[in-house]
């Protein structure tokens, strides 16, 4: 867990919530564990969020959205999407430490983030893969949302191919090519 000096002041961020949580800090590190907000394309950003539970609450679900300079959410993922085990309901005074690793295989740009937490009954958390996403989200309650929590800068890679795709993000895939000589083409046409 990062030291307190790695955590950024989020007091100037837009913080909305229902009063169940207080954000104690947000930190971002690279894979070596050093605080940074500048990453080369394809590097991992490790987000750390720490909250104090002010009022008892149902099962927490935390996550981050990454928003580009045109205000498009190019990535959003919650702990529920990762298949994490439920921690169940949490009581007043509990400290929640959340870590989320995101591979920033995205286009060079400056991005803002929204960090947040929702809650859901443990019953619905456990059956998340059995119900529709619409039904699941209708059972969630937003607890806290911190807009513009962290600004990220993604830059071209310094070694190898600087830009490994075009567009917003790099989607997994494969490429193949086959060559057929002029002679084989002519032979097949016979």
PDB file of C-alpha atoms in Angstrom:
ATOM      1  CA  UNK A   1       0.000   0.000   0.000  1.00  0.00           C
ATOM      2  CA  UNK A   2       1.490   3.402  -0.908  1.00  0.00           C
ATOM      3  CA  UNK A   3       2.719   5.748   1.793  1.00  0.00           C
ATOM      4  CA  UNK A   4       0.539   8.732   2.750  1.00  0.00           C
ATOM      5  CA  UNK A   5       2.783  11.101   0.740  1.00  0.00           C
ATOM      6  CA  UNK A   6       1.721   9.356  -2.486  1.00  0.00           C
ATOM      7  CA  UNK A   7      -1.947  10.252  -1.973  1.00  0.00           C
ATOM      8  CA  UNK A   8      -3.253  13.308  -3.793  1.00  0.00           C
ATOM      9  CA  UNK A   9      -5.443  16.021  -2.360  1.00  0.00           C
ATOM     10  CA  UNK A  10      -8.895  15.616  -3.897  1.00  0.00           C
ATOM     11  CA  UNK A  11     -10.508  18.577  -2.131  1.00  0.00           C
ATOM     12  CA  UNK A  12     -10.730  20.522  -5.420  1.00  0.00           C
ATOM     13  CA  UNK A  13     -12.446  17.582  -7.149  1.00  0.00           C
ATOM     14  CA  UNK A  14     -16.195  17.439  -7.577  1.00  0.00           C
ATOM     15  CA  UNK A  15     -17.324  15.042  -4.837  1.00  0.00           C
ATOM     16  CA  UNK A  16     -20.910  13.832  -4.720  1.00  0.00           C
ATOM     17  CA  UNK A  17     -22.334  11.222  -2.403  1.00  0.00           C
ATOM     18  CA  UNK A  18     -24.955  10.066   0.041  1.00  0.00           C
ATOM     19  CA  UNK A  19     -22.872  10.608   3.197  1.00  0.00           C
ATOM     20  CA  UNK A  20     -21.929   6.957   3.786  1.00  0.00           C
ATOM     21  CA  UNK A  21     -18.235   7.432   2.917  1.00  0.00           C
ATOM     22  CA  UNK A  22     -15.437   9.920   3.331  1.00  0.00           C
ATOM     23  CA  UNK A  23     -12.573   9.737   0.826  1.00  0.00           C
ATOM     24  CA  UNK A  24      -9.258   9.667   2.695  1.00  0.00           C
ATOM     25  CA  UNK A  25      -7.148   9.760  -0.451  1.00  0.00           C
ATOM     26  CA  UNK A  26      -6.411   8.595  -3.961  1.00  0.00           C
ATOM     27  CA  UNK A  27      -2.999   7.592  -5.291  1.00  0.00           C
ATOM     28  CA  UNK A  28      -1.750   6.401  -8.679  1.00  0.00           C
ATOM     29  CA  UNK A  29       1.504   4.506  -9.170  1.00  0.00           C
ATOM     30  CA  UNK A  30       3.311   2.710 -11.948  1.00  0.00           C
ATOM     31  CA  UNK A  31       4.142  -1.000 -11.704  1.00  0.00           C
ATOM     32  CA  UNK A  32       7.417  -0.154  -9.929  1.00  0.00           C
ATOM     33  CA  UNK A  33       5.347   1.419  -7.150  1.00  0.00           C
ATOM     34  CA  UNK A  34       6.312   5.043  -7.798  1.00  0.00           C
ATOM     35  CA  UNK A  35       3.695   7.803  -7.848  1.00  0.00           C
ATOM     36  CA  UNK A  36       3.083   9.193 -11.315  1.00  0.00           C
ATOM     37  CA  UNK A  37       0.326  10.443 -13.562  1.00  0.00           C
ATOM     38  CA  UNK A  38       2.328  10.124 -16.811  1.00  0.00           C
ATOM     39  CA  UNK A  39       2.376   6.756 -18.530  1.00  0.00           C
ATOM     40  CA  UNK A  40       3.560   5.437 -21.863  1.00  0.00           C
ATOM     41  CA  UNK A  41       0.956   3.688 -24.009  1.00  0.00           C
ATOM     42  CA  UNK A  42       0.432   0.161 -22.714  1.00  0.00           C
ATOM     43  CA  UNK A  43       1.772   0.763 -19.199  1.00  0.00           C
ATOM     44  CA  UNK A  44      -0.253  -0.127 -16.126  1.00  0.00           C
ATOM     45  CA  UNK A  45      -1.693   2.490 -13.800  1.00  0.00           C
ATOM     46  CA  UNK A  46      -2.357   1.272 -10.268  1.00  0.00           C
ATOM     47  CA  UNK A  47      -5.158   3.219  -8.592  1.00  0.00           C
ATOM     48  CA  UNK A  48      -5.445   3.203  -4.806  1.00  0.00           C
ATOM     49  CA  UNK A  49      -8.511   4.600  -3.020  1.00  0.00           C
ATOM     50  CA  UNK A  50      -9.028   4.777   0.704  1.00  0.00           C
ATOM     51  CA  UNK A  51     -12.393   5.512   2.304  1.00  0.00           C
ATOM     52  CA  UNK A  52     -13.753   5.724   5.817  1.00  0.00           C
ATOM     53  CA  UNK A  53     -17.237   4.291   6.308  1.00  0.00           C
ATOM     54  CA  UNK A  54     -19.346   6.998   8.000  1.00  0.00           C
ATOM     55  CA  UNK A  55     -22.667   5.076   7.958  1.00  0.00           C
ATOM     56  CA  UNK A  56     -23.222   1.321   7.766  1.00  0.00           C
ATOM     57  CA  UNK A  57     -23.632   0.240   4.162  1.00  0.00           C
ATOM     58  CA  UNK A  58     -24.351  -2.778   1.972  1.00  0.00           C
ATOM     59  CA  UNK A  59     -21.702  -4.554  -0.114  1.00  0.00           C
ATOM     60  CA  UNK A  60     -19.329  -1.993  -1.675  1.00  0.00           C
ATOM     61  CA  UNK A  61     -18.512  -1.919  -5.385  1.00  0.00           C
ATOM     62  CA  UNK A  62     -15.666   0.391  -6.417  1.00  0.00           C
ATOM     63  CA  UNK A  63     -14.362   1.493  -9.785  1.00  0.00           C
ATOM     64  CA  UNK A  64     -12.801   4.058 -12.067  1.00  0.00           C
ATOM     65  CA  UNK A  65     -13.829   5.714 -15.329  1.00  0.00           C
ATOM     66  CA  UNK A  66     -11.233   7.168 -17.700  1.00  0.00           C
ATOM     67  CA  UNK A  67     -12.477  10.102 -19.769  1.00  0.00           C
ATOM     68  CA  UNK A  68     -10.747  11.563 -22.827  1.00  0.00           C
ATOM     69  CA  UNK A  69     -10.376  15.222 -23.809  1.00  0.00           C
ATOM     70  CA  UNK A  70     -13.648  15.042 -25.803  1.00  0.00           C
ATOM     71  CA  UNK A  71     -15.498  13.895 -22.658  1.00  0.00           C
ATOM     72  CA  UNK A  72     -15.939  10.288 -23.865  1.00  0.00           C
ATOM     73  CA  UNK A  73     -15.744   7.544 -21.257  1.00  0.00           C
ATOM     74  CA  UNK A  74     -13.204   5.310 -22.942  1.00  0.00           C
ATOM     75  CA  UNK A  75     -13.001   2.852 -20.053  1.00  0.00           C
ATOM     76  CA  UNK A  76     -15.022   2.122 -16.976  1.00  0.00           C
ATOM     77  CA  UNK A  77     -14.698  -0.892 -14.738  1.00  0.00           C
ATOM     78  CA  UNK A  78     -16.041  -1.778 -11.326  1.00  0.00           C
ATOM     79  CA  UNK A  79     -14.817  -4.392  -8.884  1.00  0.00           C
ATOM     80  CA  UNK A  80     -17.962  -6.384  -9.715  1.00  0.00           C
ATOM     81  CA  UNK A  81     -16.797  -6.625 -13.367  1.00  0.00           C
ATOM     82  CA  UNK A  82     -13.557  -8.213 -12.146  1.00  0.00           C
ATOM     83  CA  UNK A  83     -15.358 -11.110 -10.450  1.00  0.00           C
ATOM     84  CA  UNK A  84     -14.165 -10.125  -6.971  1.00  0.00           C
ATOM     85  CA  UNK A  85     -15.591 -11.940  -3.970  1.00  0.00           C
ATOM     86  CA  UNK A  86     -18.080  -9.911  -1.950  1.00  0.00           C
ATOM     87  CA  UNK A  87     -16.814  -8.408   1.304  1.00  0.00           C
ATOM     88  CA  UNK A  88     -20.417  -8.184   2.512  1.00  0.00           C
ATOM     89  CA  UNK A  89     -21.863  -5.210   4.311  1.00  0.00           C
ATOM     90  CA  UNK A  90     -19.476  -2.859   6.133  1.00  0.00           C
ATOM     91  CA  UNK A  91     -19.995  -0.957   9.367  1.00  0.00           C
ATOM     92  CA  UNK A  92     -19.305   2.584  10.511  1.00  0.00           C
ATOM     93  CA  UNK A  93     -15.620   3.182  11.261  1.00  0.00           C
ATOM     94  CA  UNK A  94     -14.367   0.573   8.787  1.00  0.00           C
ATOM     95  CA  UNK A  95     -11.570   1.671   6.439  1.00  0.00           C
ATOM     96  CA  UNK A  96     -11.921   0.446   2.856  1.00  0.00           C
ATOM     97  CA  UNK A  97      -8.696   0.177   0.863  1.00  0.00           C
ATOM     98  CA  UNK A  98      -9.282  -0.429  -2.825  1.00  0.00           C
ATOM     99  CA  UNK A  99      -6.710  -1.154  -5.534  1.00  0.00           C
ATOM    100  CA  UNK A 100      -7.423  -1.283  -9.240  1.00  0.00           C
ATOM    101  CA  UNK A 101      -4.880  -1.948 -12.006  1.00  0.00           C
ATOM    102  CA  UNK A 102      -5.664  -0.635 -15.490  1.00  0.00           C
ATOM    103  CA  UNK A 103      -3.550  -1.197 -18.608  1.00  0.00           C
ATOM    104  CA  UNK A 104      -3.460   2.178 -20.359  1.00  0.00           C
ATOM    105  CA  UNK A 105      -3.364   0.798 -23.888  1.00  0.00           C
ATOM    106  CA  UNK A 106      -5.048   3.984 -25.049  1.00  0.00           C
ATOM    107  CA  UNK A 107      -4.179   6.828 -27.407  1.00  0.00           C
ATOM    108  CA  UNK A 108      -1.782   9.570 -26.283  1.00  0.00           C
ATOM    109  CA  UNK A 109      -3.864  12.286 -24.633  1.00  0.00           C
ATOM    110  CA  UNK A 110      -4.669  13.878 -21.285  1.00  0.00           C
ATOM    111  CA  UNK A 111      -7.429  12.035 -19.462  1.00  0.00           C
ATOM    112  CA  UNK A 112      -9.522  12.765 -16.409  1.00  0.00           C
ATOM    113  CA  UNK A 113     -10.862  10.132 -14.072  1.00  0.00           C
ATOM    114  CA  UNK A 114     -13.965   9.543 -12.041  1.00  0.00           C
ATOM    115  CA  UNK A 115     -13.413   7.365  -9.008  1.00  0.00           C
ATOM    116  CA  UNK A 116     -16.381   6.058  -7.140  1.00  0.00           C
ATOM    117  CA  UNK A 117     -18.190   3.529  -5.064  1.00  0.00           C
ATOM    118  CA  UNK A 118     -21.679   2.101  -5.111  1.00  0.00           C
ATOM    119  CA  UNK A 119     -23.353  -0.399  -2.854  1.00  0.00           C
ATOM    120  CA  UNK A 120     -25.697  -3.298  -3.408  1.00  0.00           C
ATOM    121  CA  UNK A 121     -27.240  -5.953  -1.197  1.00  0.00           C
ATOM    122  CA  UNK A 122     -25.065  -9.012  -0.869  1.00  0.00           C
ATOM    123  CA  UNK A 123     -27.936 -11.094  -2.253  1.00  0.00           C
ATOM    124  CA  UNK A 124     -27.835  -9.203  -5.564  1.00  0.00           C
ATOM    125  CA  UNK A 125     -24.022  -9.111  -5.588  1.00  0.00           C
ATOM    126  CA  UNK A 126     -23.986 -12.920  -5.396  1.00  0.00           C
ATOM    127  CA  UNK A 127     -26.444 -13.291  -8.290  1.00  0.00           C
ATOM    128  CA  UNK A 128     -24.886 -10.614 -10.533  1.00  0.00           C
ATOM    129  CA  UNK A 129     -24.095 -13.117 -13.285  1.00  0.00           C
ATOM    130  CA  UNK A 130     -27.661 -14.496 -13.257  1.00  0.00           C
ATOM    131  CA  UNK A 131     -29.645 -11.292 -13.850  1.00  0.00           C
ATOM    132  CA  UNK A 132     -29.632  -8.649 -16.573  1.00  0.00           C
ATOM    133  CA  UNK A 133     -27.248  -5.737 -16.305  1.00  0.00           C
ATOM    134  CA  UNK A 134     -30.210  -3.340 -16.264  1.00  0.00           C
ATOM    135  CA  UNK A 135     -31.740  -5.133 -13.277  1.00  0.00           C
ATOM    136  CA  UNK A 136     -28.378  -5.288 -11.513  1.00  0.00           C
ATOM    137  CA  UNK A 137     -27.684  -1.560 -11.904  1.00  0.00           C
ATOM    138  CA  UNK A 138     -31.213  -0.738 -10.716  1.00  0.00           C
ATOM    139  CA  UNK A 139     -30.310  -2.430  -7.416  1.00  0.00           C
ATOM    140  CA  UNK A 140     -27.114  -0.376  -6.954  1.00  0.00           C
ATOM    141  CA  UNK A 141     -26.953   2.873  -5.029  1.00  0.00           C
ATOM    142  CA  UNK A 142     -24.193   5.392  -5.697  1.00  0.00           C
ATOM    143  CA  UNK A 143     -22.331   6.122  -2.488  1.00  0.00           C
ATOM    144  CA  UNK A 144     -19.592   8.485  -3.679  1.00  0.00           C
ATOM    145  CA  UNK A 145     -18.374   9.852  -6.992  1.00  0.00           C
ATOM    146  CA  UNK A 146     -15.191  11.903  -7.299  1.00  0.00           C
ATOM    147  CA  UNK A 147     -14.946  13.634 -10.679  1.00  0.00           C
ATOM    148  CA  UNK A 148     -11.604  14.868 -12.008  1.00  0.00           C
ATOM    149  CA  UNK A 149      -9.955  12.958  -9.183  1.00  0.00           C
ATOM    150  CA  UNK A 150      -6.728  12.344 -11.104  1.00  0.00           C
ATOM    151  CA  UNK A 151      -5.442  13.723 -14.407  1.00  0.00           C
ATOM    152  CA  UNK A 152      -3.506  11.158 -16.462  1.00  0.00           C
ATOM    153  CA  UNK A 153      -1.121  11.842 -19.316  1.00  0.00           C
ATOM    154  CA  UNK A 154      -0.555   9.031 -21.789  1.00  0.00           C
ATOM    155  CA  UNK A 155       2.425   9.507 -24.079  1.00  0.00           C
ATOM    156  CA  UNK A 156       3.867   7.517 -27.023  1.00  0.00           C
ATOM    157  CA  UNK A 157       6.198   4.652 -26.140  1.00  0.00           C
ATOM    158  CA  UNK A 158       9.916   5.492 -26.011  1.00  0.00           C
ATOM    159  CA  UNK A 159      11.126   2.177 -27.425  1.00  0.00           C
ATOM    160  CA  UNK A 160       9.757   0.020 -30.190  1.00  0.00           C
ATOM    161  CA  UNK A 161       6.898   1.322 -32.267  1.00  0.00           C
ATOM    162  CA  UNK A 162       5.852   4.604 -30.560  1.00  0.00           C
ATOM    163  CA  UNK A 163       2.175   4.302 -31.522  1.00  0.00           C
ATOM    164  CA  UNK A 164       0.870   0.716 -31.693  1.00  0.00           C
ATOM    165  CA  UNK A 165      -2.639   1.464 -33.027  1.00  0.00           C
ATOM    166  CA  UNK A 166      -4.846   4.351 -34.106  1.00  0.00           C
ATOM    167  CA  UNK A 167      -8.173   5.327 -32.567  1.00  0.00           C
ATOM    168  CA  UNK A 168      -9.081   5.474 -28.876  1.00  0.00           C
ATOM    169  CA  UNK A 169      -7.832   2.152 -27.552  1.00  0.00           C
ATOM    170  CA  UNK A 170      -5.979  -0.994 -28.475  1.00  0.00           C
ATOM    171  CA  UNK A 171      -8.333  -3.951 -28.737  1.00  0.00           C
ATOM    172  CA  UNK A 172      -6.907  -7.483 -28.645  1.00  0.00           C
ATOM    173  CA  UNK A 173      -6.645  -9.078 -32.052  1.00  0.00           C
ATOM    174  CA  UNK A 174      -4.405 -10.777 -34.582  1.00  0.00           C
ATOM    175  CA  UNK A 175      -3.301 -10.143 -38.145  1.00  0.00           C
ATOM    176  CA  UNK A 176      -2.304 -12.552 -40.900  1.00  0.00           C
ATOM    177  CA  UNK A 177      -1.163 -12.153 -44.497  1.00  0.00           C
ATOM    178  CA  UNK A 178      -0.646 -14.702 -47.213  1.00  0.00           C
ATOM    179  CA  UNK A 179       1.323 -14.161 -50.388  1.00  0.00           C
ATOM    180  CA  UNK A 180       0.532 -15.951 -53.625  1.00  0.00           C
ATOM    181  CA  UNK A 181       3.048 -15.660 -56.413  1.00  0.00           C
ATOM    182  CA  UNK A 182       1.989 -14.462 -59.846  1.00  0.00           C
ATOM    183  CA  UNK A 183       2.861 -17.924 -61.165  1.00  0.00           C
ATOM    184  CA  UNK A 184       0.494 -19.648 -58.650  1.00  0.00           C
ATOM    185  CA  UNK A 185      -2.290 -17.177 -59.450  1.00  0.00           C
ATOM    186  CA  UNK A 186      -1.940 -17.888 -63.183  1.00  0.00           C
ATOM    187  CA  UNK A 187      -1.847 -21.643 -62.528  1.00  0.00           C
ATOM    188  CA  UNK A 188      -5.032 -21.509 -60.436  1.00  0.00           C
ATOM    189  CA  UNK A 189      -6.839 -19.641 -63.184  1.00  0.00           C
ATOM    190  CA  UNK A 190      -6.176 -22.383 -65.713  1.00  0.00           C
TER     191      UNK A 190
END
